[in-house]
C-alpha cells in the first residue's frame, strides 16, 4: 500500500475505533416517510422535509416546468452569462414571503453562509457565534479572517460579556464591525434562541445580527415565515438567512434584508460570484413550495406537524420521565444518548425494527453528546408515530434494562 493510502486508511481506522466512522447509505426510493433501503422498506424519521414537500406533486411539477422553460443548467455564474428570470422571480417571492426589501439566493444554505459572512466581516472585525451554531456558520467565520468569539449556547450573560469586550476593542481601533450570528431553531437540539433579548443586546452594543432560520422557515411563525416574524423582530435583524432545502423541499439557500445588503452581496459574496448558478429546476421547485407554504394548505400541514410532534415528544423524553415537558419547541426531537458507540448500536437496532433514525455524533455535536436525531414531518401518520413509540420502548428496554 502506498504511503498515501496507508495514512488515509489509518485515519479511517481511528474513526471506527472512536465510533465516529460515517458512511453513505444508499436508498432506492425518493425522500419520503417510507424509504427503500437495501431492499427493505423503513419508516423514515430522519429528514428535514418537515412539511413533506420534497416529493409533493405540486413541487415536482414546479421543477419540471422550470426545466422545460429554462433548461437543465444555468451555464455559468449569474454575473457572467446573464441571470435567468426564474432566479429573480424566486428572489422576489422570498422577499415577499419574508416581508423584506430584497433577497438573494445561493446554491445551498452552506454557500449562503460562506458568501455572506465573508462579505460582511474580514480581518479586524469581530464575529460572535453561539456555541451550537451550524458548521457552515463556523466555517464561514473562520474563512472570513475576522476574530471569532463564541458564547455559551443561548447564554445572554455570556453574549453580553463578549459584546462589552467587542465594544471596548472596536472602540479603541475605530470602525470595526461586530456581527452576532445565531439560529432561531437549533439544528441538532431543536431548541430556540431567545430572539428578543439577543436583539436588545445587539442594539445596546451597536452590533449587527445574522439569524439563520434554516429549521424554522416554512414551519414556524405566521404562515411559516419564521420565528423573527413571529416575534415581530424581522425588521430589526440586519441579515436573515434560510435554506430552500428543508421544509421547502427543494435546494438552495437565501439571504434577505435591505436592498443595500443584497446589492453588497452581489458584489462581494464569493460563493455567488465564483460559482455556477443552481439548476433552474431547483428554483422551480422552491417557487412551487413557496406558493403553497403561506396558504391555508400550508397552515393545515403545519397544524398536522404540530400534532405529530406532540405525539412523538414522549419518545425523546429521558427514561422515567413520563410527565410531558411542555410543548416541544420544534420538529427536531433529539434522543440524548451520550456515548457514540451506544448511539450507533441503538440506531442499528431501530433499523432492524424498521426505522431509519441516524446517530448524530462528533463533530456534528460535541464528543460524548451523541444522540438519535428524531424528526417528524406533516407527512407521517398517527400510526407511524405509534409504532415507533412502541418499538422504541422495547428496544430501549433491551439495550439498557
Ligand atoms: C442545513 C443547515 C444549513 C445549510 O443549509 P443547506 O441548504 O443544507 O446547505 C445552514 N444552517 C443550518 C442551521 C442548517 O441546519
XYZ file of N, CA, C and O in Angstrom, residues 7 193 283:
12
model
N -1.887 6.137 5.157
C -2.239 7.196 6.112
C -3.738 7.414 6.181
O -4.299 7.600 7.254
N -33.550 30.115 20.077
C -32.775 31.224 20.642
C -33.722 32.250 21.266
O -34.829 32.446 20.775
N -34.959 26.080 -8.546
C -35.712 27.318 -8.325
C -37.201 27.082 -8.572
O -38.057 27.582 -7.833
